[in-house]
Coordinates of C-alpha atoms in Angstrom, one line a residue:
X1 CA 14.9 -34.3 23.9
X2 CA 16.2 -34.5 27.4
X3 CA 19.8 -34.1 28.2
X4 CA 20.1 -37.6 28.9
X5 CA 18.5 -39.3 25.8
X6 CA 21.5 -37.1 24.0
X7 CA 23.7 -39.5 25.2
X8 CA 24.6 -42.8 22.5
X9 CA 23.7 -45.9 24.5
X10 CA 23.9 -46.5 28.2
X11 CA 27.6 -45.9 28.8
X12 CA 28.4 -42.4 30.3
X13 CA 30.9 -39.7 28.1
X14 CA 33.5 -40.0 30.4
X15 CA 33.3 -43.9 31.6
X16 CA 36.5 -45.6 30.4
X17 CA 36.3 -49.3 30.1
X18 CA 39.2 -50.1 32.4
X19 CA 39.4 -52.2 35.6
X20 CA 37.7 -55.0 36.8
X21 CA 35.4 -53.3 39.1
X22 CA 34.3 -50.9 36.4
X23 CA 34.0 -53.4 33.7
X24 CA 32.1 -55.4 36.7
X25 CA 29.7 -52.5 37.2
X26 CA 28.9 -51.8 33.4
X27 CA 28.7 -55.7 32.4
X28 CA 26.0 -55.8 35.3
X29 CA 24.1 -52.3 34.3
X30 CA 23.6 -53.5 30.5
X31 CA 22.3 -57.0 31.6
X32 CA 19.8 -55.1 34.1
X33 CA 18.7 -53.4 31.3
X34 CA 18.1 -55.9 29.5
X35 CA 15.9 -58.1 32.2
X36 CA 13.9 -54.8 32.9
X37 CA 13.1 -54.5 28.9
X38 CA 12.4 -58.3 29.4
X39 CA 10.0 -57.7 32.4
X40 CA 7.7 -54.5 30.6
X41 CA 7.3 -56.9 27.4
X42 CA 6.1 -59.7 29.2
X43 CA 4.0 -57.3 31.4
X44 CA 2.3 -55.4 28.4
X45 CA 2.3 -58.5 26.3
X46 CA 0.7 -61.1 28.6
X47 CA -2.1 -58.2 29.0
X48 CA -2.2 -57.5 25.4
X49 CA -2.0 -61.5 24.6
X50 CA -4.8 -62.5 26.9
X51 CA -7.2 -59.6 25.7
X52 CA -6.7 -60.4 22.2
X53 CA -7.7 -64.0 22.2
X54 CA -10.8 -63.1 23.9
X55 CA -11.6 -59.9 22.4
X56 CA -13.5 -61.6 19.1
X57 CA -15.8 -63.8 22.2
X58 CA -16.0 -61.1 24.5
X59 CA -17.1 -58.2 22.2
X60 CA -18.9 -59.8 19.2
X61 CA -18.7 -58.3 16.3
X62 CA -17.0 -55.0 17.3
X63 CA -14.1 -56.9 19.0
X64 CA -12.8 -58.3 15.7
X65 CA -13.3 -54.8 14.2
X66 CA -11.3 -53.9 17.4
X67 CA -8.6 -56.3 16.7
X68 CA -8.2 -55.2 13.0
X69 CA -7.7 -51.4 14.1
X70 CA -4.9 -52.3 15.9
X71 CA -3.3 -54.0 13.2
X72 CA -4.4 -50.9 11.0
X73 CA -3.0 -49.0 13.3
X74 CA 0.3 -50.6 13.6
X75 CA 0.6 -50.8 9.4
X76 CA 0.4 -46.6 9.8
X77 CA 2.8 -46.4 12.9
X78 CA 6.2 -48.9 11.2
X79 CA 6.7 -46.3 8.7
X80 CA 6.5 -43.2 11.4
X81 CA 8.0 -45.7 14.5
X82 CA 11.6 -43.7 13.3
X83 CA 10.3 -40.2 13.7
X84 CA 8.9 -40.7 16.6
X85 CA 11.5 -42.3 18.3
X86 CA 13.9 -39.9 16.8
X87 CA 11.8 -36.9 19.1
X88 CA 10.5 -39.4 22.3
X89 CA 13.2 -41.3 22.5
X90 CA 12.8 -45.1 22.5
X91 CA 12.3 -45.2 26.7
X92 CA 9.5 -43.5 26.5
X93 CA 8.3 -44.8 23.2
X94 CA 7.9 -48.2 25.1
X95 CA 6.9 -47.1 28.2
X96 CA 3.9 -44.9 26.5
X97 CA 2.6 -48.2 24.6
X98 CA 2.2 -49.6 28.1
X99 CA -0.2 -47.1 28.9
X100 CA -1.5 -46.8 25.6
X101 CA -2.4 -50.5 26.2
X102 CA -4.1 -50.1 29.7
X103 CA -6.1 -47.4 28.1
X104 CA -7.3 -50.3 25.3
X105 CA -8.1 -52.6 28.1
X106 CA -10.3 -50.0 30.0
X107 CA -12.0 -49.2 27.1
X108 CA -13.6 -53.1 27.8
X109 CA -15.5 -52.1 29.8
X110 CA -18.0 -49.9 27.7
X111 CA -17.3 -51.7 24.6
X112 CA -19.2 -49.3 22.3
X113 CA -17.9 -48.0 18.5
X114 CA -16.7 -44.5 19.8
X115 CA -15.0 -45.5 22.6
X116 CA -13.4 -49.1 21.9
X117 CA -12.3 -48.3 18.3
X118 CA -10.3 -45.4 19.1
X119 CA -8.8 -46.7 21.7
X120 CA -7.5 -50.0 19.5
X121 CA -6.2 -46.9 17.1
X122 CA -4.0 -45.4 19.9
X123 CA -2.9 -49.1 21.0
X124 CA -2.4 -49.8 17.2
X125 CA -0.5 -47.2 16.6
X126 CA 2.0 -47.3 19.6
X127 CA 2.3 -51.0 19.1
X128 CA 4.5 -50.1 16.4
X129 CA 6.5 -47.5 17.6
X130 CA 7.1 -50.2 20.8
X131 CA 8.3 -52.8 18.5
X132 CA 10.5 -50.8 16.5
X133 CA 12.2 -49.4 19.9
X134 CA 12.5 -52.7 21.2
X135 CA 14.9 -53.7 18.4
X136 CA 17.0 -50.7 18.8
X137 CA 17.2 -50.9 22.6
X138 CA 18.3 -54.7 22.4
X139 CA 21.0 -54.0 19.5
X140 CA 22.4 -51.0 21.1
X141 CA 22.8 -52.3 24.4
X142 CA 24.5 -55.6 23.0
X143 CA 27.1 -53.7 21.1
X144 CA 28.0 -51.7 24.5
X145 CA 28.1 -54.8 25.6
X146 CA 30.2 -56.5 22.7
X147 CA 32.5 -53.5 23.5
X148 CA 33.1 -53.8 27.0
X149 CA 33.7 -57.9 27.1
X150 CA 35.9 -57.8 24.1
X151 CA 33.5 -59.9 22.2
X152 CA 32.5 -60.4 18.3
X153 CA 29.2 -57.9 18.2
X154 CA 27.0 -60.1 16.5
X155 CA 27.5 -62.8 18.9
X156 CA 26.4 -61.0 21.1
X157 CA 23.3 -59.0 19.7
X158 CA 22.0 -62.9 18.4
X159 CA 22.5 -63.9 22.2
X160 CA 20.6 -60.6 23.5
X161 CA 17.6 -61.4 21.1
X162 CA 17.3 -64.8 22.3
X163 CA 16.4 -64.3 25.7
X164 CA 14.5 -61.4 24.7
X165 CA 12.6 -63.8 22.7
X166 CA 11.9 -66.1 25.0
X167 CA 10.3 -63.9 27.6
X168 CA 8.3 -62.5 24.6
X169 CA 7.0 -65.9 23.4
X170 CA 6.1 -67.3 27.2
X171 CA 3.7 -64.1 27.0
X172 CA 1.1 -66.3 25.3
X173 CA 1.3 -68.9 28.4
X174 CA 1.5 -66.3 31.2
X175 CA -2.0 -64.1 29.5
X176 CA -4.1 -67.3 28.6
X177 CA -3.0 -68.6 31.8
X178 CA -4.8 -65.7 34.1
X179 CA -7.7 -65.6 31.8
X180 CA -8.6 -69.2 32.2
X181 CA -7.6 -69.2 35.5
X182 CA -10.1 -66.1 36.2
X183 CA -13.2 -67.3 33.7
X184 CA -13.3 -70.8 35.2
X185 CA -13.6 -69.3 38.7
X186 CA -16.2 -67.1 37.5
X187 CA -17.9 -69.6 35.5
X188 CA -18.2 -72.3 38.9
X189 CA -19.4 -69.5 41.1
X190 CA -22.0 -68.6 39.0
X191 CA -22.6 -72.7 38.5
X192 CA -24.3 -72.9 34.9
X193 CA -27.0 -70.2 35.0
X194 CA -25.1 -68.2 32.0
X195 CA -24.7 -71.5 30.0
X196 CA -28.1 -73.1 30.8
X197 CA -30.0 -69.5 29.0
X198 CA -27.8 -69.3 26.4
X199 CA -28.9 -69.7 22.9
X200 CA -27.3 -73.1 21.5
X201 CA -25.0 -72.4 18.9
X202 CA -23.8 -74.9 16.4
X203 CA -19.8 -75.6 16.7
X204 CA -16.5 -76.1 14.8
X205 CA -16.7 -76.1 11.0
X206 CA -20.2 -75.9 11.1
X207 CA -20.1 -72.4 12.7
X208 CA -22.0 -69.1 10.5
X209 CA -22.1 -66.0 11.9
X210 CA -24.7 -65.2 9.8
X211 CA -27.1 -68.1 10.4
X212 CA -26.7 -67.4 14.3
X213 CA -27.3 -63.9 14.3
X214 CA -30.5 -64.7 12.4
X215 CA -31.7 -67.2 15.4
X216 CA -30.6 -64.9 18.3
X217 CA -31.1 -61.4 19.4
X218 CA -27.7 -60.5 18.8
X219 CA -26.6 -58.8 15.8
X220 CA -22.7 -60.3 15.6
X221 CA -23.2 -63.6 17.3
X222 CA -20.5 -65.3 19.8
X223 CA -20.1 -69.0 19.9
X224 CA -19.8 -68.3 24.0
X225 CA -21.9 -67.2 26.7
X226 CA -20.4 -64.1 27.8
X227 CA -19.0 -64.5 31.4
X228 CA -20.5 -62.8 34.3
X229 CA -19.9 -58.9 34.5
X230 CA -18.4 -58.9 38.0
X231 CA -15.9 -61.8 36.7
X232 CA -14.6 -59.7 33.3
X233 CA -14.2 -57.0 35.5
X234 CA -11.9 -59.0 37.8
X235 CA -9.8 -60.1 34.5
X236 CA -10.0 -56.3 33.1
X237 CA -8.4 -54.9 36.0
X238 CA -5.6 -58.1 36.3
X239 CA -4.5 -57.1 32.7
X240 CA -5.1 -53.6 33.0
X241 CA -2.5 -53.9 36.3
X242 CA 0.4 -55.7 34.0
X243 CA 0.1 -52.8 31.8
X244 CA 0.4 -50.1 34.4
X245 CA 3.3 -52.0 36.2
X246 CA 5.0 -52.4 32.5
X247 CA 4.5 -48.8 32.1
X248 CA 5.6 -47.3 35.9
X249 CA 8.8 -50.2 35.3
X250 CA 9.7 -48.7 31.8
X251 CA 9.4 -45.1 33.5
X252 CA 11.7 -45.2 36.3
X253 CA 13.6 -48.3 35.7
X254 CA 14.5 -48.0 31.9
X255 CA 17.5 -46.3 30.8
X256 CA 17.2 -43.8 28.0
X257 CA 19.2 -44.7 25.0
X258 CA 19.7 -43.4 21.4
X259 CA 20.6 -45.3 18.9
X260 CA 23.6 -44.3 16.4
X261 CA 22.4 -42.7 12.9
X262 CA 22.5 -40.3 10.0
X263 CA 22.2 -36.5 11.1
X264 CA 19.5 -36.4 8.1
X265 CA 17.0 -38.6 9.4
X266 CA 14.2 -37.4 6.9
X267 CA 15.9 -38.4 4.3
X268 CA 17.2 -41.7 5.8
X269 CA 13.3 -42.6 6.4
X270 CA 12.0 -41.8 3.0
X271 CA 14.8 -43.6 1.4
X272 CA 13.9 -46.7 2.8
X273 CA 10.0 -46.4 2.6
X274 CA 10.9 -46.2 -1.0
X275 CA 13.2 -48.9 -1.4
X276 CA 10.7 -50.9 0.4
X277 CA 8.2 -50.3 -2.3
X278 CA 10.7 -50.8 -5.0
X279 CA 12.1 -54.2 -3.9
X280 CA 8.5 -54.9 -3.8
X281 CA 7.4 -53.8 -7.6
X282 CA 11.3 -55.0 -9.2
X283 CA 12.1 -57.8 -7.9
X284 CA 10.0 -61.2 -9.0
X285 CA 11.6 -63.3 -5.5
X286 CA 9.8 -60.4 -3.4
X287 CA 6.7 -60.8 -5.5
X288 CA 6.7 -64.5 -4.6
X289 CA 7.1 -64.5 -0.7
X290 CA 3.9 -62.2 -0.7
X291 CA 1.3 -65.3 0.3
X292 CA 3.7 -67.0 2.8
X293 CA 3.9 -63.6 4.8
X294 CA 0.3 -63.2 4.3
X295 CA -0.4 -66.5 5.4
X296 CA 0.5 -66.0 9.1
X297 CA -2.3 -63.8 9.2
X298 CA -4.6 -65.9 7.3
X299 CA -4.0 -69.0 9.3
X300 CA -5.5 -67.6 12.3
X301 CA -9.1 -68.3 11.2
X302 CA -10.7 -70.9 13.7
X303 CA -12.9 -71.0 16.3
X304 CA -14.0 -74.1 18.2
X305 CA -16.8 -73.6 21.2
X306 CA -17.9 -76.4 22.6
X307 CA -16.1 -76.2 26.2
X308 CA -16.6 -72.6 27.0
X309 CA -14.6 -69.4 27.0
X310 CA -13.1 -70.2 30.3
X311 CA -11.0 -73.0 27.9
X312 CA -9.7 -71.0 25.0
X313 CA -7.0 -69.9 26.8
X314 CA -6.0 -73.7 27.5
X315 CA -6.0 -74.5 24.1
X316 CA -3.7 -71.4 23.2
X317 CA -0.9 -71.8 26.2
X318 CA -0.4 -75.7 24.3
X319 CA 0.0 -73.4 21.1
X320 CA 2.5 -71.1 22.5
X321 CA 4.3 -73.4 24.7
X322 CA 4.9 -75.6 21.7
X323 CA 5.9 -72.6 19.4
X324 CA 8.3 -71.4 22.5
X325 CA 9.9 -74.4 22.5
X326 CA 10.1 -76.1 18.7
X327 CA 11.1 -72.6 17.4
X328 CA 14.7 -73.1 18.2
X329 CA 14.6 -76.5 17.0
X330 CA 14.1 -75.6 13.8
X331 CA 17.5 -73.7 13.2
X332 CA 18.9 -77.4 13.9
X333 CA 16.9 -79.5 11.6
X334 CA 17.8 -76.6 9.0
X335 CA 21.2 -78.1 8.7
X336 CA 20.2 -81.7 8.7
X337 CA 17.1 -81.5 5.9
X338 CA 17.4 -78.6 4.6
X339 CA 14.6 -75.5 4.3
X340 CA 12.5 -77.1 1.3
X341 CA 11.6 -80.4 3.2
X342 CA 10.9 -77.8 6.3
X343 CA 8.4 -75.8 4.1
X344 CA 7.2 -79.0 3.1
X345 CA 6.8 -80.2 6.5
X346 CA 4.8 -77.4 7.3
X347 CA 2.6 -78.2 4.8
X348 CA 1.5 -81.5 5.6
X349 CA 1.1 -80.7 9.2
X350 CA -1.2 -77.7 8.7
X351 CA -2.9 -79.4 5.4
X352 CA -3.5 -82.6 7.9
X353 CA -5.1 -80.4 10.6
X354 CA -7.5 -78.4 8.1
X355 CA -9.2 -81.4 6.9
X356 CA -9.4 -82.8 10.4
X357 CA -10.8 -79.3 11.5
X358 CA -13.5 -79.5 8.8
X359 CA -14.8 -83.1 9.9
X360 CA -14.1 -82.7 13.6
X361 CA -17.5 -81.7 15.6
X362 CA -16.2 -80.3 18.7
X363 CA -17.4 -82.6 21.8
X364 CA -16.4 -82.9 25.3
X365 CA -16.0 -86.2 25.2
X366 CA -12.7 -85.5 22.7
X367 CA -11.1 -82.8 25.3
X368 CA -7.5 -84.0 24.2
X369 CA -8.5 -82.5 20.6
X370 CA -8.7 -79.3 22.2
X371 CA -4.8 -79.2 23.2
X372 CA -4.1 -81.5 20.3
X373 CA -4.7 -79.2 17.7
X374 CA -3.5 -76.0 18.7
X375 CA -0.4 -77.8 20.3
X376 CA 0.1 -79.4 16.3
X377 CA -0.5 -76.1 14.2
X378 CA 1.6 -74.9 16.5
X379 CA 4.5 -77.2 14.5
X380 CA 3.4 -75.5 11.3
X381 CA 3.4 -71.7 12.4
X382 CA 7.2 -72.4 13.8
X383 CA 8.2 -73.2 10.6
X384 CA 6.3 -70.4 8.8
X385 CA 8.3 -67.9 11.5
X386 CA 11.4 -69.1 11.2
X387 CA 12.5 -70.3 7.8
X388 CA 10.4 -67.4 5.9
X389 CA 12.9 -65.3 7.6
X390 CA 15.8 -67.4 7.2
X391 CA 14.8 -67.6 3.0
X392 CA 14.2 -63.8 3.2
X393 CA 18.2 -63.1 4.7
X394 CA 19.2 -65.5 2.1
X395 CA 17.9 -64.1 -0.9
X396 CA 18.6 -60.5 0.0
X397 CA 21.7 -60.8 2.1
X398 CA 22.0 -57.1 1.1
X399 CA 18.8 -55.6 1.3
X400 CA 17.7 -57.1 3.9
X401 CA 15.8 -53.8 5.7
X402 CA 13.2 -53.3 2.9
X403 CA 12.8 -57.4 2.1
X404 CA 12.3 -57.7 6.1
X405 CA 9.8 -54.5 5.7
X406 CA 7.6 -55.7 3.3
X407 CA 7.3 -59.2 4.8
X408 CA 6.1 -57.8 8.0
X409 CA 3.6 -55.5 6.2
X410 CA 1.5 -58.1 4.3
X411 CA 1.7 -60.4 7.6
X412 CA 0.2 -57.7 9.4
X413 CA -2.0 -57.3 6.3
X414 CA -3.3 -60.8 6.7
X415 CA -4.3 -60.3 10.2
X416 CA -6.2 -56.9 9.0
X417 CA -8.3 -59.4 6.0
X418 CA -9.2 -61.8 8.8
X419 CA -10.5 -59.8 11.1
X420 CA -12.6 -57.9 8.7
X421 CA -14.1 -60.4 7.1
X422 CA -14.5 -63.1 10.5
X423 CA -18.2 -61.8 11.2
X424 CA -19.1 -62.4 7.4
X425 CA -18.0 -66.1 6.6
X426 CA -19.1 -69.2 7.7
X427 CA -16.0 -71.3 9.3
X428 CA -15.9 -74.3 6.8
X429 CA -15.3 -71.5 4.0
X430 CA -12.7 -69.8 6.0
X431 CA -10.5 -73.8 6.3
X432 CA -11.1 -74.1 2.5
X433 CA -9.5 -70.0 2.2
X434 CA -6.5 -71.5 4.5
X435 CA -6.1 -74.6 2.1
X436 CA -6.3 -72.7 -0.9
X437 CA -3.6 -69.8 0.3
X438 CA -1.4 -72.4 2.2
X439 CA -1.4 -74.3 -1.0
X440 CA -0.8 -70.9 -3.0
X441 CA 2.1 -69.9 -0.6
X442 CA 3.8 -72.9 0.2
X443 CA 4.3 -73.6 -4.2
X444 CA 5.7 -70.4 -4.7
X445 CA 7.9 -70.4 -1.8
X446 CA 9.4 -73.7 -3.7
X447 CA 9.5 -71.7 -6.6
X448 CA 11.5 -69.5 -5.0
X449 CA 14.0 -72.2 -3.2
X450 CA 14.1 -73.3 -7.2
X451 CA 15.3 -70.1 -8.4
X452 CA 18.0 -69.3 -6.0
X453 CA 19.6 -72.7 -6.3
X454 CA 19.4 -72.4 -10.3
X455 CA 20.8 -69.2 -10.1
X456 CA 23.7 -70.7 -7.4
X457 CA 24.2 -73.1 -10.5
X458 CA 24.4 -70.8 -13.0
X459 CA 26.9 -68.2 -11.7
X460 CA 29.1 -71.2 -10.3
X461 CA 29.2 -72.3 -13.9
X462 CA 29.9 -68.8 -15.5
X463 CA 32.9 -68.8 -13.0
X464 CA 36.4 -68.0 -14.5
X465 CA 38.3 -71.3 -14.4
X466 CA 41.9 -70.9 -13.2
X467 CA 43.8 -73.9 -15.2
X468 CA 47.0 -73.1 -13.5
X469 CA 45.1 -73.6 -10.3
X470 CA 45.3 -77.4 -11.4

């Protein structure tokens, strides 16, 4: 480790927090660096972002196997992320993802087994080391900063995470945006010849991977034409260009840090891999949160083809702008209506939207369906986000680390079951999957709400009484 990354946070040994100029300077250095960690997410993430919601179209049938070795991958790197970091720093942790990423992009463009697979395995697994950095580089810098302004810590760190947030969530707009932008150009200068040869494929619910592939030459069918070559290539190199400049930004702009821990850190990392496990096989509350976590991966299980590739990345800047912006909305309804009606909310929205998917044939005469939809599951996955982990603080306000563990791990694990089995099932069976597992989560999360206010009841009632308190 470099002399510099020995250092705790971005203040120097001998800085003393006194002065206004000083105080000034540092205020200004921490807020830089967190803008600059700002900039490289949006960067890598609007690249990775676009890429991912065109892999499955652009690459068929070895683009989802793509999509689910990066989630593989990122399973296997959560539980090493603190090893890593402990040896590369987390600078260079989320700098190396960058290029890690670029190299996943490049690999596009010979999108064969050997070549795109491993390269979703490297992205996978630095993905997770990325992530885990992220959080440490946002908390440390907002307790220096906490510090140096004289104000409450977590204040601050909740403030610091917000506007990280926000740049992170606009990454859905910014990535859809150029690869629209990009495939429609393509797609006019090429007029129709690419659509006009193209085998017709039947859309929405009615879609089978199997039943295509055994009318078409293809072995793993698309329901689009694949763009022209000379116009992906244009799109590779854009996305390939925000990972290089997230990478080259994260290299010479990013301060090192380290974040504060135990001098053992083997011990501190099997320790809680282990308590993950065991909050997991002990405690029934875990047990029960399992399919709502899940379900975040599960939901993402629909493909409508009627206006062209060039489009999908419409429809998905209406579901991220709407997920951007209702997300913080949802804190404030908490305290009106309370979590249950929330989950129950939820429920009806995304219940509504699967039976419309599965009687909806997608036509062009219906284009405000196409930003409808996405724009209005968009309501649903808000909720799923945000008051999962709201229940999860609540019910283990004192193991929170392992609870928070083992709900990403089976969300991550839904987006793995998806992708593998996408090229196998037929679309209406993959709604009636949703239905069934949204049904499946959403009673047991109530079950859960259930217990812990029983429980509230019970302890209030096996509360001492104080008569001379009266």
């Amino acid at each position: 480790m470099s002399a510099t990354e020995e250092k705790t946070g971005l203040l120097d040994d001998d800085a003393e927090v006194s002065g206004r100029l000083l105080k000034r300077n540092t205020v200004g250095r921490l807020r830089s660096s967190l803008f600059v960690l700002c900039v490289i997410f949006m960067l890598v993430f609007t690249a990775y972002s676009g890429i991912q919601n065109l892999e499955s179209s652009l690459n068929p049938g070895i683009g989802i196997y793509s999509l689910a070795s990066i989630t593989g991958g990122a399973l296997v790197s959560c539980i090493l992320a603190p090893t890593v970091i402990r040896f590369v720093g987390a600078k260079w942790a989320i700098s190396s993802a960058a290029l890690c990423l670029a190299a996943y992009v490049a690999a596009n463009f010979y999108p064969k087994t050997g070549v795109l697979i491993p390269a979703s395995i490297l992205y996978g697994m630095s993905s997770g080391f990325m992530l885990t950095a992220q959080g440490t580089y946002v908390t440390t810098i907002a307790i220096e900063y906490a510090h140096v302004i004289g104000e409450q810590a977590e204040t601050v760190i909740s403030r610091f995470f917000g506007f990280f947030l926000m740049a992170f969530q606009s990454t859905q707009i910014w990535g859809n945006l150029i690869s629209s932008l990009v495939l429609q150009n393509g797609r006019a200068s090429h007029n129709t010849t690419n659509e006009s040869n193209s085998t017709v494929t039947i859309c929405g619910a009615a879609f089978c991977p199997n039943v295509a592939s055994s009318s078409s030459n293809s072995s793993a069918p698309s329901p689009f034409p694949k763009p022209p070559e000379d116009t992906l290539n244009v799109l590779l190199i854009i996305y390939i260009g925000c990972a290089m400049c997230g990478f080259f930004i994260g290299a010479f702009f990013l301060k090192p840090i380290r974040s504060s821990s135990s001098e053992d850190k083997t011990t501190s990392i099997v320790t809680t891999l282990f308590s993950t496990l065991r909050l997991l096989g002990t405690d029934t509350n875990m047990k029960l949160l399992v399919p709502i976590s899940m379900y975040s991966g599960v939901e993402q299980a629909y493909v409508a083809c009627e206006l062209g590739l060039a489009w999908v990345g419409y429809a998905m800047i209406c579901f991220g702008a709407v997920n951007t912006i209702a997300s913080p909305l949802n804190g404030i309804l908490t305290r009106y209506i309370g979590r249950p009606l929330l989950f129950l909310f939820g429920f009806c929205v995304n219940a509504g939207m699967l039976v419309l998917l599965l009687m909806w044939i997608p036509d062009k005469d219906q284009l405000f369906l196409f930003f409808v939809i996405p724009g209005v599951w968009a309501l649903g996955d808000t909720i799923w986000q945000t008051q999962t982990s709201a229940l999860v603080g609540h019910v283990f306000p004192s193991q929170q680390e392992p609870a928070f563990g083992n709900i990403r791990m089976f969300e991550a694990l839904g987006f793995f079951v998806v992708y593998l089995f996408s090229n196998y099932v037929c679309l209406d069976v993959k709604l009636y999957i949703v239905g069934a597992w949204l049904v499946l989560a959403v009673v047991l999360v109530l079950i859960v709400e259930v217990r812990i206010r029983y429980r509230a009841v019970i302890v209030y009632s096996e509360a001492p009484t104080d008569e001379h308190s009266h």
